[in-house]
Tab-separated table of C-alpha atoms in Angstrom:
chain	number	residue	atom	x	y	z
A	1	MET	CA	-175.241	145.326	108.798
A	2	LEU	CA	-175.111	144.465	112.266
A	3	GLU	CA	-177.310	142.046	112.827
A	4	ASP	CA	-180.149	143.702	115.582
A	5	LYS	CA	-180.996	141.466	119.125
A	6	ASN	CA	-184.600	142.669	119.142
A	7	VAL	CA	-185.690	141.429	116.263
A	8	VAL	CA	-187.927	138.303	116.150
A	9	PHE	CA	-187.146	136.281	112.610
A	10	THR	CA	-189.602	134.080	111.159
A	11	PRO	CA	-188.311	130.883	110.220
A	12	LEU	CA	-189.844	130.496	106.067
A	13	ASP	CA	-190.795	126.137	106.856
A	14	LYS	CA	-193.206	127.988	109.801
A	15	ILE	CA	-195.027	130.457	107.115
A	16	GLY	CA	-194.530	127.846	103.678
A	17	GLU	CA	-194.681	129.155	99.757
A	18	PHE	CA	-197.870	131.263	99.696
A	19	GLU	CA	-198.636	132.553	102.899
A	20	LEU	CA	-194.669	133.622	101.669
A	21	ILE	CA	-195.578	135.129	98.814
A	22	LYS	CA	-198.852	136.708	99.843
A	23	ILE	CA	-196.656	138.298	102.125
A	24	LEU	CA	-193.081	139.121	99.195
A	25	THR	CA	-196.070	140.969	97.045
A	26	GLU	CA	-199.085	142.385	99.137
A	27	LYS	CA	-197.399	145.735	98.621
A	28	PHE	CA	-197.544	145.826	94.594
A	29	GLN	CA	-200.744	147.947	93.083
A	30	LEU	CA	-200.527	146.835	89.117
A	31	LYS	CA	-200.051	150.050	86.990
A	32	GLN	CA	-199.989	149.221	84.017
A	33	PRO	CA	-203.861	148.786	81.965
A	34	SER	CA	-202.576	145.740	79.783
A	35	SER	CA	-201.722	144.138	83.661
A	36	LEU	CA	-204.899	141.974	83.571
A	37	LEU	CA	-203.353	139.673	86.456
A	38	GLY	CA	-200.233	139.430	88.024
A	39	VAL	CA	-199.458	136.716	90.615
A	40	GLY	CA	-202.778	134.636	92.213
A	41	ASP	CA	-202.706	132.643	89.741
A	42	ASP	CA	-201.597	129.906	87.629
A	43	ALA	CA	-200.544	133.045	85.196
A	44	ALA	CA	-199.953	136.454	84.763
A	45	VAL	CA	-202.344	137.636	81.727
A	46	ILE	CA	-202.138	140.551	80.211
A	47	GLU	CA	-203.944	142.327	77.148
A	48	ILE	CA	-202.200	142.832	74.139
A	49	SER	CA	-205.304	143.957	71.951
A	50	ASP	CA	-209.430	144.316	72.785
A	51	ASP	CA	-209.344	140.122	72.070
A	52	LYS	CA	-206.475	138.820	72.757
A	53	VAL	CA	-204.084	138.253	76.020
A	54	LEU	CA	-201.210	136.688	76.297
A	55	VAL	CA	-200.447	133.734	79.681
A	56	ALA	CA	-197.408	134.877	81.594
A	57	THR	CA	-196.213	132.375	83.501
A	58	THR	CA	-192.274	130.273	84.963
A	59	ASP	CA	-191.064	128.114	87.016
A	60	ILE	CA	-187.851	126.935	88.020
A	61	LEU	CA	-186.210	123.333	88.718
A	62	ILE	CA	-183.015	122.583	91.728
A	63	GLU	CA	-180.316	119.790	92.253
A	64	HIS	CA	-181.566	117.986	95.445
A	65	VAL	CA	-184.884	120.652	95.601
A	66	HIS	CA	-187.340	119.238	92.770
A	67	PHE	CA	-185.314	116.177	91.360
A	68	ASP	CA	-181.798	114.251	91.474
A	69	LEU	CA	-180.062	113.127	89.348
A	70	THR	CA	-179.686	109.969	90.710
A	71	TRP	CA	-182.799	108.979	88.602
A	72	MET	CA	-183.411	111.700	86.489
A	73	PRO	CA	-181.979	111.708	82.868
A	74	LEU	CA	-180.939	114.475	81.829
A	75	LYS	CA	-182.855	114.889	79.066
A	76	HIS	CA	-186.362	113.814	80.523
A	77	LEU	CA	-184.999	116.897	82.858
A	78	GLY	CA	-185.533	118.999	80.498
A	79	TYR	CA	-188.826	117.758	78.900
A	80	LYS	CA	-189.957	117.899	82.303
A	81	ALA	CA	-189.268	121.575	83.104
A	82	VAL	CA	-190.319	122.606	80.193
A	83	ILE	CA	-194.414	120.504	80.657
A	84	ALA	CA	-194.576	121.942	84.401
A	85	ASN	CA	-195.005	125.677	82.657
A	86	LEU	CA	-196.910	124.519	79.608
A	87	SER	CA	-199.725	122.836	82.373
A	88	ASP	CA	-199.819	126.426	84.333
A	89	VAL	CA	-200.398	127.992	80.991
A	90	VAL	CA	-203.364	125.922	80.324
A	91	ALA	CA	-204.491	125.880	83.288
A	92	MET	CA	-205.154	128.787	82.175
A	93	ASN	CA	-207.624	127.693	79.523
A	94	ALA	CA	-204.529	128.805	76.428
A	95	THR	CA	-201.646	126.990	74.262
A	96	PRO	CA	-198.813	127.727	75.149
A	97	THR	CA	-196.458	129.384	71.999
A	98	GLN	CA	-193.446	130.741	73.719
A	99	ILE	CA	-190.453	130.215	76.412
A	100	LEU	CA	-187.692	131.002	77.572
A	101	VAL	CA	-184.862	128.800	79.306
A	102	THR	CA	-182.550	130.439	81.723
A	103	ILE	CA	-179.553	126.698	83.482
A	104	ALA	CA	-176.291	127.424	85.573
A	105	VAL	CA	-174.468	125.107	86.100
A	106	SER	CA	-171.377	124.057	87.641
A	107	ASN	CA	-168.194	122.687	86.882
A	108	ARG	CA	-169.241	119.214	86.606
A	109	PHE	CA	-171.103	119.394	83.744
A	110	SER	CA	-170.121	118.900	80.350
A	111	LEU	CA	-170.745	120.301	76.709
A	112	GLU	CA	-172.439	117.022	76.621
A	113	ALA	CA	-174.729	117.142	79.200
A	114	VAL	CA	-176.461	119.779	78.784
A	115	GLN	CA	-176.658	119.679	75.128
A	116	GLN	CA	-178.800	116.508	76.888
A	117	ILE	CA	-180.877	119.309	79.124
A	118	TYR	CA	-181.040	121.491	75.439
A	119	GLU	CA	-182.907	117.866	73.726
A	120	GLY	CA	-185.505	116.827	76.109
A	121	ILE	CA	-185.932	121.339	75.899
A	122	GLU	CA	-186.264	120.434	71.729
A	123	PHE	CA	-189.304	117.605	71.708
A	124	ALA	CA	-191.049	118.922	74.684
A	125	CYS	CA	-191.367	122.068	72.001
A	126	SER	CA	-191.377	119.748	69.274
A	127	LYS	CA	-193.915	117.964	70.755
A	128	TYR	CA	-196.633	120.856	71.617
A	129	ASN	CA	-195.189	123.279	69.028
A	130	VAL	CA	-193.273	125.656	71.153
A	131	ASP	CA	-190.409	127.791	70.464
A	132	LEU	CA	-187.737	128.613	72.378
A	133	VAL	CA	-186.588	132.537	71.542
A	134	GLY	CA	-184.233	133.644	74.290
A	135	GLY	CA	-182.951	133.165	77.500
A	136	ASP	CA	-179.828	132.942	79.859
A	137	THR	CA	-176.563	130.644	80.661
A	138	SER	CA	-174.468	130.659	83.681
A	139	SER	CA	-172.650	128.963	86.242
A	140	SER	CA	-172.965	127.181	89.428
A	141	GLU	CA	-170.890	127.169	92.050
A	142	LYS	CA	-172.916	123.897	93.011
A	143	GLY	CA	-175.342	121.661	90.922
A	144	LEU	CA	-177.910	122.230	88.428
A	145	ILE	CA	-180.502	124.985	88.215
A	146	LEU	CA	-182.622	124.985	85.839
A	147	SER	CA	-185.571	127.722	85.735
A	148	VAL	CA	-188.388	128.110	81.701
A	149	THR	CA	-190.936	130.958	81.068
A	150	ALA	CA	-193.274	129.907	79.080
A	151	VAL	CA	-195.544	132.743	77.758
A	152	GLY	CA	-199.894	131.023	76.001
A	153	MET	CA	-202.688	133.138	74.128
A	154	ALA	CA	-205.810	132.892	74.177
A	155	GLU	CA	-209.723	134.554	73.636
A	156	LYS	CA	-210.092	136.757	76.279
A	157	HIS	CA	-213.358	135.126	76.474
A	158	ALA	CA	-211.918	131.556	77.198
A	159	ILE	CA	-209.415	132.761	80.260
A	160	THR	CA	-209.933	130.834	83.733
A	161	TYR	CA	-208.954	131.637	86.015
A	162	ARG	CA	-208.829	130.351	89.834
A	163	LYS	CA	-211.208	132.259	90.880
A	164	GLY	CA	-214.829	131.651	89.367
A	165	ALA	CA	-216.512	128.308	90.275
A	166	GLN	CA	-220.252	129.568	92.135
A	167	VAL	CA	-221.817	127.678	94.583
A	168	ASN	CA	-223.227	124.182	92.960
A	169	ASP	CA	-220.778	124.080	90.211
A	170	LEU	CA	-218.902	120.242	89.917
A	171	ILE	CA	-215.529	119.570	90.406
A	172	CYS	CA	-213.219	117.507	88.169
A	173	VAL	CA	-210.221	116.842	87.738
A	174	THR	CA	-208.137	115.168	84.182
A	175	GLY	CA	-207.225	111.226	84.413
A	176	ASP	CA	-205.603	110.633	87.624
A	177	LEU	CA	-203.945	111.145	90.407
A	178	GLY	CA	-200.893	109.525	92.562
A	179	ALA	CA	-198.723	108.456	90.058
A	180	ALA	CA	-196.162	110.941	89.708
A	181	TYR	CA	-196.026	110.852	94.327
A	182	ALA	CA	-195.847	107.088	93.175
A	183	GLY	CA	-193.288	106.849	90.874
A	184	LEU	CA	-191.320	109.431	93.603
A	185	LEU	CA	-191.322	106.904	95.891
A	186	VAL	CA	-190.715	103.540	93.773
A	187	LEU	CA	-186.894	105.630	92.197
A	188	GLN	CA	-185.922	106.383	95.986
A	189	ARG	CA	-186.693	103.321	97.192
A	190	GLU	CA	-183.761	101.801	94.703
A	191	LYS	CA	-182.056	104.629	95.295
A	192	VAL	CA	-181.669	103.299	98.540
A	193	THR	CA	-180.328	99.968	97.703
A	194	PHE	CA	-178.416	101.109	95.318
A	195	GLU	CA	-176.991	102.981	97.438
A	196	ALA	CA	-175.602	100.285	99.627
A	197	ASN	CA	-175.040	97.460	96.434
A	198	PRO	CA	-173.960	99.223	93.520
A	199	ASN	CA	-174.185	95.553	92.466
A	200	ILE	CA	-177.984	95.799	93.315
A	201	GLN	CA	-179.387	96.560	89.426
A	202	PRO	CA	-182.615	98.888	90.031
A	203	ASP	CA	-186.055	97.008	89.706
A	204	LEU	CA	-188.225	98.885	88.091
A	205	GLN	CA	-190.352	96.655	85.863
A	206	GLY	CA	-194.112	96.308	87.228
A	207	TYR	CA	-193.618	99.815	87.850
A	208	GLU	CA	-193.478	101.244	84.257
A	209	TYR	CA	-196.688	103.570	84.127
A	210	VAL	CA	-196.072	105.571	88.013
A	211	ILE	CA	-191.903	106.003	87.035
A	212	GLU	CA	-193.138	107.913	83.638
A	213	ARG	CA	-195.144	109.939	84.557
A	214	GLN	CA	-192.129	111.553	87.039
A	215	ILE	CA	-189.766	111.242	85.051
A	216	LYS	CA	-192.019	111.604	81.585
A	217	PRO	CA	-195.311	113.540	82.368
A	218	GLU	CA	-197.370	115.649	79.895
A	219	ALA	CA	-199.518	119.155	79.981
A	220	ARG	CA	-202.686	118.486	79.227
A	221	LEU	CA	-203.194	120.736	76.523
A	222	ASP	CA	-205.716	118.147	74.160
A	223	ILE	CA	-208.110	118.505	76.814
A	224	LEU	CA	-208.928	122.904	75.660
A	225	GLU	CA	-209.470	120.909	73.092
A	226	LYS	CA	-211.875	118.572	74.383
A	227	PHE	CA	-213.601	121.497	75.608
A	228	LYS	CA	-213.923	123.101	72.423
A	229	SER	CA	-215.253	120.260	71.271
A	230	PHE	CA	-217.968	119.837	74.214
A	231	GLY	CA	-219.695	123.326	74.033
A	232	ILE	CA	-217.928	124.280	77.611
A	233	LYS	CA	-215.968	126.635	79.195
A	234	PRO	CA	-214.981	126.659	83.415
A	235	SER	CA	-215.325	128.522	85.165
A	236	SER	CA	-212.056	127.918	87.746
A	237	MET	CA	-209.170	125.965	86.884
A	238	ILE	CA	-205.594	125.420	87.977
A	239	ASP	CA	-203.579	122.674	87.427
A	240	ILE	CA	-202.267	119.862	89.747
A	241	SER	CA	-198.535	120.325	90.727
A	242	ASP	CA	-198.869	120.343	94.543
A	243	GLY	CA	-201.662	117.635	95.784
A	244	LEU	CA	-205.507	117.947	95.281
A	245	SER	CA	-206.253	119.018	98.175
A	246	SER	CA	-203.903	122.144	98.041
A	247	GLU	CA	-205.547	122.960	94.652
A	248	LEU	CA	-208.687	123.124	95.293
A	249	LEU	CA	-207.527	125.285	98.835
A	250	HIS	CA	-207.040	127.383	96.057
A	251	ILE	CA	-209.929	127.657	93.944
A	252	CYS	CA	-211.631	127.775	97.441
A	253	SER	CA	-210.180	130.072	98.727
A	254	GLN	CA	-210.099	132.559	95.595
A	255	SER	CA	-213.558	132.375	94.420
A	256	HIS	CA	-215.038	132.476	98.468
A	257	VAL	CA	-216.480	129.196	98.140
A	258	GLY	CA	-216.658	125.657	99.886
A	259	CYS	CA	-216.334	122.149	98.313
A	260	LYS	CA	-217.626	118.173	98.597
A	261	ILE	CA	-214.903	115.884	97.254
A	262	PHE	CA	-216.073	111.781	97.391
A	263	GLU	CA	-212.422	109.289	97.718
A	264	GLU	CA	-214.890	107.622	95.991
A	265	LYS	CA	-215.004	109.051	92.551
A	266	ILE	CA	-211.130	110.700	92.964
A	267	PRO	CA	-208.955	108.561	90.348
A	268	ILE	CA	-206.339	106.786	91.096
A	269	ASP	CA	-204.549	103.872	88.767
A	270	ILE	CA	-204.296	100.347	90.013
A	271	GLN	CA	-201.010	101.121	89.545
A	272	THR	CA	-200.510	104.059	92.121
A	273	GLN	CA	-203.106	101.478	94.267
A	274	LYS	CA	-199.961	98.311	94.010
A	275	VAL	CA	-196.960	101.207	95.219
A	276	ALA	CA	-199.003	102.996	97.802
A	277	ASP	CA	-200.125	99.058	99.195
A	278	GLU	CA	-195.737	98.229	99.761
A	279	PHE	CA	-194.761	101.715	100.614
A	280	ASN	CA	-197.521	101.525	103.256
A	281	ILE	CA	-199.825	105.059	102.081
A	282	PRO	CA	-203.166	104.606	101.873
A	283	GLU	CA	-204.167	105.354	97.622
A	284	LEU	CA	-206.432	108.712	98.926
A	285	THR	CA	-202.803	110.617	100.136
A	286	MET	CA	-200.969	109.792	97.653
A	287	ALA	CA	-204.253	111.854	95.372
A	288	LEU	CA	-204.623	114.116	97.634
A	289	ASN	CA	-201.606	115.142	98.514
A	290	GLY	CA	-199.281	113.814	95.914
A	291	GLY	CA	-198.393	116.307	93.749
A	292	GLU	CA	-196.444	116.608	90.485
A	293	ASP	CA	-199.798	115.005	88.252
A	294	TYR	CA	-200.015	117.931	86.143
A	295	GLU	CA	-203.980	117.223	85.742
A	296	LEU	CA	-206.140	119.757	85.577
A	297	LEU	CA	-208.559	120.645	87.960
A	298	PHE	CA	-211.303	122.361	87.594
A	299	THR	CA	-215.600	122.853	87.379
A	300	ILE	CA	-217.816	123.558	85.365
A	301	SER	CA	-221.821	125.326	85.888
A	302	VAL	CA	-224.211	121.487	86.858
A	303	TYR	CA	-226.427	123.140	83.433
A	304	ASP	CA	-223.178	121.564	81.770
A	305	TYR	CA	-223.106	117.938	83.413
A	306	ASP	CA	-224.880	115.932	79.896
A	307	LYS	CA	-221.508	117.559	77.615
A	308	ILE	CA	-219.507	116.234	79.748
A	309	LYS	CA	-220.894	112.691	81.809
A	310	ASN	CA	-219.365	109.675	80.868
A	311	ARG	CA	-215.457	111.345	79.114
A	312	ASP	CA	-213.020	109.344	79.684
A	313	ASP	CA	-210.476	110.829	80.768
A	314	ILE	CA	-212.138	113.197	82.875
A	315	ALA	CA	-213.679	111.999	86.855
A	316	ILE	CA	-216.326	114.298	88.340
A	317	ILE	CA	-214.718	113.548	92.577
A	318	GLY	CA	-217.648	117.052	93.412
A	319	TYR	CA	-219.761	120.310	94.059
A	320	ILE	CA	-218.337	123.654	95.357
A	321	THR	CA	-220.657	124.699	98.148
A	322	SER	CA	-221.340	127.900	100.103
A	323	PRO	CA	-218.305	129.225	102.394
A	324	GLU	CA	-220.034	128.134	105.654
A	325	SER	CA	-220.622	125.328	104.078
A	326	GLY	CA	-216.855	124.794	104.616
A	327	ARG	CA	-214.204	122.157	102.287
A	328	TYR	CA	-214.903	118.410	103.171
A	329	LEU	CA	-213.542	115.014	100.967
A	330	ILE	CA	-216.622	112.132	102.043
A	331	ASN	CA	-214.705	109.531	103.215
A	332	LYS	CA	-216.120	106.259	102.324
A	333	ALA	CA	-217.449	105.059	105.117
A	334	GLU	CA	-219.153	108.525	104.156
A	335	GLN	CA	-217.837	110.701	106.807
A	336	GLU	CA	-216.444	114.036	106.371
A	337	ILE	CA	-213.130	114.476	106.360
A	338	GLU	CA	-211.843	118.066	107.026
A	339	LEU	CA	-209.300	119.166	103.547
A	340	LYS	CA	-206.152	120.381	104.966
A	341	ALA	CA	-203.546	121.670	102.421
A	342	ARG	CA	-200.713	119.006	102.408
A	343	GLY	CA	-198.488	119.447	99.477
A	344	TRP	CA	-195.147	119.940	98.651
A	345	ASN	CA	-193.950	122.716	100.756
A	346	ALA	CA	-191.226	124.503	99.240
A	347	PHE	CA	-189.665	125.498	102.026
A	348	GLY	CA	-190.646	122.300	104.561
A	349	ASN	CA	-191.041	118.637	103.907
A	350	LYS	CA	-192.100	116.728	101.280
A	351	PRO	CA	-195.569	115.515	101.762
């Protein structure tokens, strides 16, 4: 086909992943009554009965784009691929039940290498009580491609979207933030050192926590049980895979609200702080933009404050405001800084 020289082509890195998804899918209309939600949240939502819904999500990991086998063990890669998808299911306030796995490998991978990947997949399935029910295998001209589809179940009344946040709702996060990115920085540094001198072995002592957060994350299924025991249903929720700032802006955009979060309230582990100092990167930047923490960001009614205050592993970091109030971070000097999405860009550079 001849190329029309008068056509102006748009580089994908100029629009980013989420704008691309919007452009590609905006003409698609849901035709089935059972399709309650299509593109636009952590997972699609499909009605299967009057009171039950199925959620479904998929993600892809590509060698040299999403992972580096220099430092990512194959077993951990299989585990992480599953967790990334289970986390999206959990972010809908649903329980993961099944996965499908598609893998493409080049001829540099042996049977034993692929078996290691599936050992990690099996370990994740066993830990989270999830069944592997299908998938596909193929060859790849170069490298490894791993795609997982996850399915989950929820009561219809319990399903939680990104779009439900209300003015004065409290903004909460689980765990701590920035650790996965800190682990990535350490692993990348040790790779450079090793490539310069293979006789120097990686020195990972003192970085165990942040490295584990990078190569072996967990899905916060435990938080759903806490919600039930606290008598709480979040008004909105999303998992933190692209960084706190990006995810909070997704909630604000889809809920048509503003927000204020406070630097001093954002939970950051001491090991993450150590890495931030070593790399001369503000720890706040790592927490806001790092990504791959797979923690949950959610909002709850201010009337549920007493149910959640002083709870282990959950921090209240701010509150929802009216849309005209903007979307801001309040730093330790009490200055308002507009939130920007500077997390992972699938078609651009890493944060």
